[in-house]
Structures are given as structure tokens and as C-alpha cells.
Amino acid sequence: MAQNPPDLRPDLAPTPRFDDSRREGQPSIGMVSLGCPKALVDSERILTRLRAEGYAISPDYSGADAVIVNTCGFLDSAKAESLDAIGEALAENGKVIVTGCLGAEPEFITGAHPKVLAVTGPHQYEQVLDAVHGAVPPAPDPFIDLLPASGVSLTPRHYSYLKISEGCNHKCKFCIIPDMRGRLVSRPANAVLREAEKLVEAGVKELLVISQDTSAYGVDRRHDLSPWKGGEVRAHVTDLARELGELGAWVRLHYVYPYPHVRELIPLMAEGKVLPYLDIPFQHAHTDTLRRMARPAAAERTLDRIAEWRDICPDITLRSTFIVGYPGETEEEFQTLLDWMDEAQLDRVGCFQYENVDGARSNDLPDHVPEEVKQDRWDRFMEKAQAISEAKLAAKVGSRQDVIVDEVDADGVATCRTKADAPEIDGNLFIDEGAEALSPGDIVTVEVDEASEYDLWGRLV
């Protein structure tokens, strides 16, 4: 049985799933979607618009009249991956339109690939559509080309990402996302809730709330009110989470910065309105390292908040990501991070080795850490995280867990997730026997009878 690997990239979205149905003579567009779930939502929106105009979506290069590559620019390695994907699409298809975060640097792309048809930046949907129209004119048949009410989804039908805002107001020295995606722009609360309601009506069982900074949702709108269900709803993460919790689906919160008002979310988790799961990008624990990152330097208060959250909601699962080998990180600072991990006992952890990103202010910091030291620290950090995960999962043996089914294979083995597991980035729970009748999206109760470092096994109750 495959187990969840310890080095999953926490910035990557699930692999897109394409519907390859196509009528005769219908123009078809391919999509390569790279990067995070926020980029995956952008890809879904672009494809939804194209489907409405009569385009088919091709799952391969050969069946496409042109290809859109939605790029990632989070790290230099991600930029290289995006350039490779553009090159492959050019070689395999020839007609390529580039969009996404790396599109904010058009000269960088055209310098490497001058034959691309167009380059647009992130969430510039109209410009992407204009480029598609120029390369492959639409030919809609209004009697045949019907668009589902929920739009095009690139994830399994039983879960969906729900993006509540664009951009970010933080100025972390290692990150260029605000330069590429701009400052925080929150969607009206009623628009988010209408989308969520339609998704649930279409069969979605789990809503994964995403943005660059979910906790800051509505700050740019001064937490304004919008009409909803005969009343009004405030553009604030707590109010939004409460309303989402009334829709009857699992609600999972990602990218939540640990501001003091996050405490208001925890009672909603204890009440079962929202999944008891917080994805919080702590990044480090040493005060000096956090200051060099230009991030809030309050690791001690963070431990107090974690203790308070667990006191309110003992079942809460905490996931986070960290950076090791940041410029100037000493062995003492790294050891502080390991010691903090011992105290925090986080349930799910991802980790990056620091790397320069063109345009990031951290590039100019002194005392960059040698690659071999970064690797050693990453190994030691993941060893610590794995030990914590193994102990926490072992403690679940004998417990009963509600799980959502993601897949049932030909042998009748069901791959599921507990409330503590987000798709792709966390662990799985496997049901080896009696799962033949289950389907993706089913929510069932299991008794856990085995655990590994990252995954669980159980039987239906």
C-alpha cells in the first residue's frame, strides 16, 4: 500500500482532471495548470468561460487547437518548471498562450520562448480569452454546448476550492507573490456564499477555503455588509466561516495567519460548523529569523494561542509550513525551531529549503546558508516532524473517525481522508475490506486499526 511521502510540496495543487468529451468540429483548448490551488481556481475560471463560448477542453496536446499554460513563480525552481512546461507545450502543440504568476514577467518568458502567442499575468481572464479567440476562433453551438451550473472543475466532483480573495498585504522578504498578484482584494461575502451554495447543490461535499491570507479576508473592504438570505453578512472570515458552515458540506480553512481574531473561529470548529483544521504558515520559530523574514516575531505568544485553541477544541488539527536554511539562520536558531516543534506538536507539517527567488528582498541578505547545511537541516526537521506525526497517528488507533472517500480502486480498496487531512498535502486513511460499494464523496465512519508515519488504515463501522 502506498504511503504519503514526507516531502510533498505544500505549494502544489492536486493534479487537474479533464473532461475530454468533444463534438465533431468543436474547437478545443488544452490546459497545463501549475502551482498552488489558487492558480488551479484561476484555471477553472478560464476553462468555464471557454466552455460557455463553445470550446472543448482537451486532456492532451494532440487533441488541442491551442494550449494555455498557467504558470507558477513562487520559487526559482517553480519558474524553471514553468519554462519547461511552456517548452514542452510548444514542442508538442506549437500554439501556446501563457498566463499565471510568471506572466507578470513577460520578458522573462518571451526571452526563453519567443514563439509563445501571448503572455498575461495572474487572474487576467479577459486577456487570456482574447488570446484564445485570436489563436482559435470560437464556434459555439447553442443547442449542444451546455455549461454545468457549477462551471468547469479540475478537481474530483466531491470537493472544490473556494477562493475568497486575491493578493496579499504582507511584505515577507522571501516572497514575491504580492508583486505578481497585487495587494489584497477580497470578494464580496455574498458572492463567495452564492458560489459555495451552487457548488454544494452540484454535489460538492467539501469546500476548501483558500486565499493568500485567509485571516485578512475583508480588511480591504472594511468588513462591509452585503445582502444574504433576507439579511446581511459581513466580509469577515469568522462570519463567512459561520455562513459556510450552514451549507451542509465540510468546510476546511487554508492559509490562516495567526492573528488574534483567529480565536473566534475555534468555537465554530468545536461546534462542528467548520472542520477542526487550521492551515497556518508559521515559517519559523526563532525571533531573529522571523524578523529577517519580515514576519511577526512572536513565537512564544503563538505557543500560548495553540494551547488556547486546543483547550477550546481538543480535536483541532494544526498544519503548517516552514523554511529552513533562511539567510543568516544559525545552528542555534535552527535548534530553537526544533525545540519549538517539540512544544507545538503540530499534526501536519511541510518544509521548504530556502532558495533565492528573482526579485525577492531576501536575496540581498548576508550569510546565506550552504546547500549541504540546508539539506542536513531539512532532513533533521522532517525526522522530527515525522516522529510527531507517527506518535499522533498511533494515538488514533482504536478511535472512530468520519472520513470522506476520494477513490475506490479496482481491488475494492478505498482511499479516504479524515477531517484532519486536506487533499494531496496530508495523509490518507485506507479501507482494505468491504469498501466495494463506496463511491467518491461518500462520508462514512471507520474504526482505525493501524497507523504509519503519515497514514491510517481502518474498517467500516
Coordinates of C-alpha atoms in Angstrom, one line a residue:
M1 CA 0.0 0.0 0.0
A2 CA 1.4 3.4 -1.0
Q3 CA 2.0 5.8 1.8
N4 CA 2.0 9.6 1.9
P5 CA 5.6 10.7 1.2
P6 CA 7.3 13.1 3.6
D7 CA 8.4 15.6 1.0
L8 CA 5.2 16.7 -0.6
R9 CA 5.4 20.2 -2.0
P10 CA 2.8 22.2 0.1
D11 CA 2.6 24.8 -2.6
L12 CA 1.2 22.4 -5.2
A13 CA -2.4 21.8 -6.2
P14 CA -3.9 18.4 -7.0
T15 CA -3.3 17.1 -10.5
P16 CA -6.0 18.6 -12.7
R17 CA -8.7 16.2 -14.1
F18 CA -10.0 17.0 -17.5
D19 CA -13.3 16.1 -19.3
D20 CA -12.3 15.1 -22.8
S21 CA -15.8 15.0 -24.3
R22 CA -15.9 16.8 -27.7
R23 CA -18.4 17.1 -30.6
E24 CA -17.3 17.0 -34.2
G25 CA -15.8 20.2 -35.4
Q26 CA -15.7 21.7 -31.9
P27 CA -12.6 23.9 -31.3
S28 CA -10.5 22.5 -28.4
I29 CA -8.1 24.1 -25.9
G30 CA -5.6 22.3 -23.7
M31 CA -4.6 23.5 -20.2
V32 CA -1.4 22.9 -18.2
S33 CA -2.1 24.1 -14.7
L34 CA 0.9 24.5 -12.5
G35 CA 1.4 25.8 -8.9
C36 CA -1.0 26.2 -6.0
P37 CA -4.7 25.7 -5.5
K38 CA -5.3 29.4 -6.1
A39 CA -3.8 29.0 -9.6
L40 CA -6.0 25.9 -10.1
V41 CA -9.1 28.0 -9.4
D42 CA -7.9 30.5 -12.0
S43 CA -7.6 27.7 -14.5
E44 CA -11.1 26.5 -13.7
R45 CA -12.5 30.0 -14.2
I46 CA -10.7 30.4 -17.6
L47 CA -12.0 27.0 -18.8
T48 CA -15.5 27.7 -17.5
R49 CA -15.6 30.9 -19.7
L50 CA -14.2 28.9 -22.7
R51 CA -16.8 26.2 -22.3
A52 CA -19.5 28.8 -22.2
E53 CA -18.2 30.0 -25.6
G54 CA -18.3 26.6 -27.1
Y55 CA -14.8 25.3 -26.7
A56 CA -14.0 21.8 -25.7
I57 CA -11.3 21.0 -23.2
S58 CA -8.5 18.7 -24.3
P59 CA -6.6 16.4 -21.9
D60 CA -3.6 16.1 -24.2
Y61 CA -1.6 18.2 -26.7
S62 CA -2.6 16.3 -29.8
G63 CA -6.3 16.9 -29.4
A64 CA -5.9 20.7 -28.7
D65 CA -6.0 23.5 -31.2
A66 CA -4.0 25.6 -28.7
V67 CA -2.7 25.2 -25.2
I68 CA -2.8 27.5 -22.2
V69 CA 0.0 27.2 -19.7
N70 CA -0.9 28.6 -16.3
T71 CA 2.4 29.2 -14.7
C72 CA 3.9 29.4 -11.1
G73 CA 6.5 31.9 -10.0
F74 CA 6.7 31.0 -6.3
L75 CA 10.3 29.8 -6.3
D76 CA 13.1 29.8 -8.9
S77 CA 12.6 26.1 -9.2
A78 CA 8.9 26.6 -9.9
K79 CA 9.8 29.2 -12.6
A80 CA 12.2 26.7 -14.2
E81 CA 9.4 24.1 -14.1
S82 CA 7.0 26.6 -15.8
L83 CA 9.5 27.4 -18.5
D84 CA 10.0 23.6 -19.1
A85 CA 6.2 23.2 -19.4
I86 CA 6.0 26.0 -21.9
G87 CA 8.8 24.5 -24.0
E88 CA 7.1 21.1 -23.9
A89 CA 3.7 22.6 -25.0
L90 CA 5.4 24.5 -27.8
A91 CA 7.2 21.3 -29.0
E92 CA 4.1 19.1 -28.8
N93 CA 1.4 21.6 -30.0
G94 CA 3.0 24.8 -31.3
K95 CA 0.3 27.3 -30.3
V96 CA 0.8 28.3 -26.7
I97 CA -0.7 31.1 -24.5
V98 CA 1.0 31.8 -21.2
T99 CA -0.8 33.1 -18.1
G100 CA -0.4 33.0 -14.3
C101 CA 2.1 34.3 -11.8
L102 CA 5.1 34.1 -14.1
G103 CA 3.2 36.0 -16.6
A104 CA 3.9 39.1 -14.5
E105 CA 7.4 38.9 -16.0
P106 CA 6.6 38.7 -19.8
E107 CA 10.1 39.4 -20.9
F108 CA 11.4 36.5 -18.8
I109 CA 9.1 34.2 -20.7
T110 CA 9.5 35.6 -24.2
G111 CA 13.2 35.7 -23.7
A112 CA 13.2 31.9 -23.2
H113 CA 10.3 31.2 -25.6
P114 CA 9.8 33.9 -28.2
K115 CA 7.3 31.8 -30.1
V116 CA 4.5 32.0 -27.5
L117 CA 1.4 33.6 -28.8
A118 CA 0.6 35.8 -25.8
V119 CA 1.7 36.3 -22.2
T120 CA -0.8 37.5 -19.5
G121 CA -0.5 37.9 -15.7
P122 CA -2.4 36.2 -12.9
H123 CA -6.2 36.4 -12.9
Q124 CA -6.3 38.4 -16.2
Y125 CA -9.1 36.3 -17.6
E126 CA -10.2 38.7 -20.3
Q127 CA -6.8 38.9 -21.8
V128 CA -6.5 35.1 -21.9
L129 CA -9.8 34.8 -23.7
D130 CA -8.8 37.5 -26.2
A131 CA -5.6 35.5 -26.9
V132 CA -7.6 32.3 -27.3
H133 CA -10.0 34.0 -29.7
G134 CA -7.1 35.2 -31.8
A135 CA -5.5 31.8 -32.0
V136 CA -8.6 29.6 -32.2
P137 CA -11.9 31.4 -33.1
P138 CA -14.9 30.1 -31.2
A139 CA -17.6 28.1 -33.0
P140 CA -20.4 27.6 -30.4
D141 CA -23.5 25.5 -31.0
P142 CA -26.1 26.9 -28.6
F143 CA -28.2 23.7 -28.8
I144 CA -25.3 21.4 -27.8
D145 CA -22.7 23.3 -25.8
L146 CA -24.3 23.4 -22.4
L147 CA -22.4 24.6 -19.4
P148 CA -23.0 23.0 -16.0
A149 CA -24.3 25.4 -13.4
S150 CA -21.2 24.9 -11.2
G151 CA -18.8 25.6 -14.1
V152 CA -15.7 23.5 -15.0
S153 CA -14.0 21.8 -12.1
L154 CA -10.4 20.4 -12.3
T155 CA -10.8 18.5 -9.0
P156 CA -12.9 15.5 -8.2
R157 CA -16.6 16.4 -8.1
H158 CA -16.9 15.8 -4.4
Y159 CA -14.5 18.6 -3.3
S160 CA -13.8 22.1 -4.6
Y161 CA -11.5 25.0 -3.8
L162 CA -13.3 28.3 -2.9
K163 CA -11.1 31.3 -3.4
I164 CA -12.3 34.3 -1.3
S165 CA -9.7 36.9 -2.2
E166 CA -6.7 37.8 -4.4
G167 CA -3.4 39.3 -3.5
C168 CA -1.7 39.9 -0.1
N169 CA -0.7 42.9 2.0
H170 CA 2.3 41.2 3.7
K171 CA 5.8 42.1 2.7
C172 CA 7.7 38.9 3.6
K173 CA 11.2 39.3 2.3
F174 CA 11.4 35.8 0.7
C175 CA 8.1 36.1 -1.2
I176 CA 7.2 37.9 -4.5
I177 CA 3.6 36.9 -4.6
P178 CA 2.3 40.4 -3.7
D179 CA 4.4 41.8 -6.6
M180 CA 2.8 39.3 -9.0
R181 CA -0.7 39.2 -7.7
G182 CA -1.0 42.6 -6.1
R183 CA -2.5 43.7 -2.8
L184 CA -5.4 42.1 -1.0
V185 CA -8.7 42.3 -2.9
S186 CA -11.5 40.4 -1.1
R187 CA -14.6 39.2 -2.9
P188 CA -18.0 40.4 -1.5
A189 CA -19.2 37.9 1.1
N190 CA -22.5 37.2 -0.7
A191 CA -20.6 36.4 -3.9
V192 CA -18.5 33.8 -2.1
L193 CA -21.5 32.3 -0.4
R194 CA -23.5 32.1 -3.7
E195 CA -20.6 30.2 -5.3
A196 CA -20.3 27.9 -2.3
E197 CA -24.1 27.3 -2.4
K198 CA -24.0 26.4 -6.1
L199 CA -21.1 24.0 -5.5
V200 CA -22.9 22.2 -2.7
E201 CA -26.1 22.0 -4.8
A202 CA -24.0 20.4 -7.6
G203 CA -22.8 17.7 -5.2
V204 CA -19.6 19.1 -3.6
K205 CA -19.1 17.6 -0.1
E206 CA -16.1 19.5 0.9
L207 CA -15.2 23.2 0.4
L208 CA -11.5 24.2 0.7
V209 CA -11.4 27.9 1.5
I210 CA -8.2 29.5 0.0
S211 CA -6.6 32.8 -0.5
Q212 CA -3.1 34.2 0.1
D213 CA -4.1 35.4 3.6
T214 CA -7.5 33.9 4.6
S215 CA -7.4 35.6 8.0
A216 CA -7.2 39.1 6.4
Y217 CA -10.4 38.5 4.3
G218 CA -12.5 41.6 4.2
V219 CA -9.9 44.0 5.6
D220 CA -9.6 45.9 2.3
R221 CA -13.4 46.2 2.2
R222 CA -13.5 47.4 5.8
H223 CA -15.6 44.4 6.6
D224 CA -18.6 45.7 4.7
L225 CA -22.0 44.2 4.7
S226 CA -23.7 42.6 1.7
P227 CA -27.3 41.2 1.4
W228 CA -27.7 37.4 2.1
K229 CA -30.7 35.3 2.8
G230 CA -33.0 38.2 3.7
G231 CA -30.4 39.8 5.9
E232 CA -26.8 40.9 5.7
V233 CA -23.4 39.2 6.0
R234 CA -20.1 40.8 6.9
A235 CA -17.0 40.4 4.9
H236 CA -15.0 38.9 7.7
V237 CA -13.5 35.4 8.0
T238 CA -15.5 34.5 11.1
D239 CA -18.8 35.5 9.6
L240 CA -18.0 33.9 6.3
A241 CA -17.0 30.6 8.0
R242 CA -20.2 30.6 10.1
E243 CA -22.4 31.0 7.0
L244 CA -20.4 28.4 5.0
G245 CA -21.0 26.0 7.9
E246 CA -24.7 26.2 7.3
L247 CA -24.5 24.7 3.8
G248 CA -24.1 21.1 4.9
A249 CA -20.6 20.5 3.5
W250 CA -17.2 20.0 5.2
V251 CA -15.5 23.5 5.3
R252 CA -11.7 23.4 5.5
L253 CA -9.7 26.6 6.1
H254 CA -6.3 27.1 4.4
Y255 CA -3.6 29.8 4.7
V256 CA -4.8 31.3 8.0
Y257 CA -2.3 33.7 9.6
P258 CA -2.4 33.5 13.4
Y259 CA -3.9 36.9 14.1
P260 CA -5.7 37.2 17.5
H261 CA -9.1 37.2 15.9
V262 CA -8.5 33.6 14.6
R263 CA -9.6 32.6 18.1
E264 CA -13.1 33.4 17.1
L265 CA -13.0 30.6 14.5
I266 CA -12.2 27.9 17.1
P267 CA -15.7 27.7 18.7
L268 CA -17.1 27.1 15.2
M269 CA -14.8 24.1 15.0
A270 CA -15.8 22.9 18.4
E271 CA -19.5 23.2 17.4
G272 CA -18.9 21.2 14.2
K273 CA -19.7 24.2 11.9
V274 CA -16.2 24.1 10.4
L275 CA -13.7 21.3 10.2
P276 CA -11.4 21.4 13.2
Y277 CA -8.4 22.1 10.9
L278 CA -6.2 25.1 10.6
D279 CA -3.5 25.6 8.0
I280 CA -1.2 28.3 9.3
P281 CA 2.1 29.3 7.6
F282 CA 4.3 29.8 10.7
Q283 CA 7.6 29.6 8.6
H284 CA 9.9 29.6 11.6
A285 CA 10.1 29.9 15.4
H286 CA 13.2 31.9 16.2
T287 CA 12.5 35.6 16.7
D288 CA 15.6 36.8 14.8
T289 CA 14.9 34.6 11.8
L290 CA 11.3 35.8 11.7
R291 CA 12.5 39.4 11.8
R292 CA 14.8 38.8 8.9
M293 CA 11.8 37.3 7.1
A294 CA 9.8 40.5 7.9
R295 CA 7.2 38.3 9.6
P296 CA 5.5 38.7 13.0
A297 CA 8.1 37.6 15.6
A298 CA 6.0 36.3 18.4
A299 CA 6.8 32.5 18.7
E300 CA 6.1 32.5 22.4
R301 CA 2.6 34.0 22.0
T302 CA 2.0 31.6 19.2
L303 CA 2.5 28.6 21.6
D304 CA 0.1 30.2 24.0
R305 CA -2.5 30.6 21.2
I306 CA -2.1 27.0 20.2
A307 CA -2.7 25.9 23.8
E308 CA -5.8 28.1 23.9
W309 CA -7.1 26.7 20.6
R310 CA -6.6 23.1 21.8
D311 CA -8.3 24.0 25.1
I312 CA -11.4 25.2 23.2
C313 CA -11.3 22.5 20.6
P314 CA -9.3 19.4 21.7
D315 CA -9.7 17.7 18.3
I316 CA -8.2 20.5 16.3
T317 CA -5.6 19.6 13.7
L318 CA -2.8 22.1 13.0
R319 CA -0.9 22.1 9.8
S320 CA 1.9 24.5 8.9
T321 CA 4.9 25.1 6.5
F322 CA 8.4 26.1 7.5
I323 CA 11.5 27.4 5.8
V324 CA 14.9 26.0 6.8
G325 CA 18.3 27.4 5.7
Y326 CA 17.0 31.0 5.5
P327 CA 19.8 33.6 5.1
G328 CA 21.6 34.1 8.4
E329 CA 19.9 31.1 10.1
T330 CA 22.4 29.8 12.7
E331 CA 22.5 26.4 14.2
E332 CA 21.1 27.9 17.4
E333 CA 18.2 29.4 15.6
F334 CA 17.5 26.1 13.8
Q335 CA 17.7 24.3 17.1
T336 CA 15.1 26.7 18.5
L337 CA 12.8 25.7 15.7
L338 CA 13.2 22.0 16.6
D339 CA 12.6 22.7 20.2
W340 CA 9.5 24.8 19.3
M341 CA 8.2 21.8 17.3
D342 CA 8.6 19.6 20.4
E343 CA 6.4 22.0 22.3
A344 CA 3.9 22.8 19.5
Q345 CA 3.3 19.2 18.4
L346 CA 1.9 20.2 15.1
D347 CA -0.1 17.5 13.4
R348 CA 0.8 18.1 9.7
V349 CA 4.0 19.8 8.6
G350 CA 5.5 20.8 5.2
C351 CA 9.0 22.2 4.8
F352 CA 11.0 24.1 2.2
Q353 CA 14.7 24.5 1.9
Y354 CA 15.2 28.3 1.3
E355 CA 16.1 29.3 -2.2
N356 CA 16.5 32.7 -3.8
V357 CA 13.7 34.0 -6.0
D358 CA 14.4 36.7 -8.5
G359 CA 13.1 39.9 -7.2
A360 CA 12.9 38.9 -3.5
R361 CA 14.5 41.1 -0.9
S362 CA 15.9 38.1 0.9
N363 CA 18.4 37.6 -1.9
D364 CA 20.4 40.6 -0.6
L365 CA 20.6 39.4 3.0
P366 CA 24.1 38.4 4.2
D367 CA 25.2 35.0 5.4
H368 CA 23.4 32.6 3.0
V369 CA 23.4 29.1 4.3
P370 CA 25.4 26.5 2.2
E371 CA 23.3 23.9 0.3
E372 CA 24.6 20.9 2.2
V373 CA 23.7 22.6 5.5
K374 CA 20.2 23.3 4.2
Q375 CA 19.8 19.7 3.3
D376 CA 21.0 18.5 6.6
R377 CA 18.6 20.8 8.5
W378 CA 15.7 19.7 6.2
D379 CA 16.5 16.1 7.0
R380 CA 16.6 16.7 10.7
F381 CA 13.4 18.8 10.6
M382 CA 11.5 16.2 8.7
E383 CA 12.7 13.5 11.0
K384 CA 11.3 15.5 13.9
A385 CA 8.0 16.1 12.1
Q386 CA 7.7 12.5 11.1
A387 CA 8.2 11.3 14.7
I388 CA 5.5 13.7 15.9
S389 CA 3.1 12.6 13.1
E390 CA 3.8 8.9 13.8
A391 CA 3.0 9.3 17.5
K392 CA -0.2 11.3 16.9
L393 CA -1.5 8.8 14.4
A394 CA -0.7 5.9 16.6
A395 CA -2.8 7.5 19.3
K396 CA -5.8 7.3 16.9
V397 CA -5.7 3.5 16.7
G398 CA -9.0 2.3 18.2
S399 CA -10.8 5.6 17.6
R400 CA -13.7 6.2 15.3
Q401 CA -13.3 8.7 12.5
D402 CA -15.6 10.2 9.9
V403 CA -13.9 10.0 6.6
I404 CA -14.6 11.2 3.1
V405 CA -13.9 8.8 0.2
D406 CA -11.7 10.1 -2.6
E407 CA -11.3 6.9 -4.6
V408 CA -12.1 3.2 -4.8
D409 CA -9.6 1.2 -6.9
A410 CA -10.2 -2.0 -8.9
D411 CA -9.3 -4.1 -5.9
G412 CA -12.0 -2.5 -3.8
V413 CA -9.6 -0.5 -1.6
A414 CA -10.9 2.9 -0.7
T415 CA -8.6 5.9 -0.3
C416 CA -10.2 8.3 2.2
R417 CA -9.3 11.3 4.3
T418 CA -10.3 12.1 7.8
K419 CA -11.3 15.6 8.9
A420 CA -7.6 16.1 9.7
D421 CA -6.4 15.6 6.1
A422 CA -6.6 18.0 3.2
P423 CA -6.3 16.6 -0.4
E424 CA -2.8 15.9 -1.7
I425 CA -0.9 17.6 1.1
D426 CA -1.8 15.5 4.1
G427 CA -2.3 11.8 4.8
N428 CA -4.9 9.2 3.8
L429 CA -7.0 6.6 5.5
F430 CA -7.3 3.3 3.6
I431 CA -10.2 0.8 3.9
D432 CA -8.9 -2.6 2.7
E433 CA -12.1 -4.6 3.1
G434 CA -15.8 -4.1 2.5
A435 CA -15.4 -0.9 0.6
E436 CA -16.5 -2.1 -2.9
A437 CA -19.9 -0.4 -2.6
L438 CA -18.4 3.0 -1.6
S439 CA -18.2 5.9 -4.1
P440 CA -16.1 9.1 -4.1
G441 CA -17.8 11.7 -1.9
D442 CA -19.3 9.3 0.5
I443 CA -18.8 10.2 4.1
V444 CA -18.6 7.1 6.4
T445 CA -17.5 6.2 9.8
V446 CA -14.5 3.9 10.3
E447 CA -12.6 2.4 13.3
V448 CA -8.9 2.9 13.0
D449 CA -6.9 -0.3 13.4
E450 CA -3.5 0.6 12.0
A451 CA -1.2 3.6 11.7
S452 CA 2.1 4.5 9.9
E453 CA 4.1 7.8 9.9
Y454 CA 1.6 9.6 7.7
D455 CA -1.4 7.3 7.0
L456 CA -4.1 5.3 8.7
W457 CA -6.0 2.1 8.0
G458 CA -9.4 1.3 9.2
R459 CA -12.6 -0.7 8.8
L460 CA -16.2 0.4 8.2
V461 CA -18.3 0.6 11.4

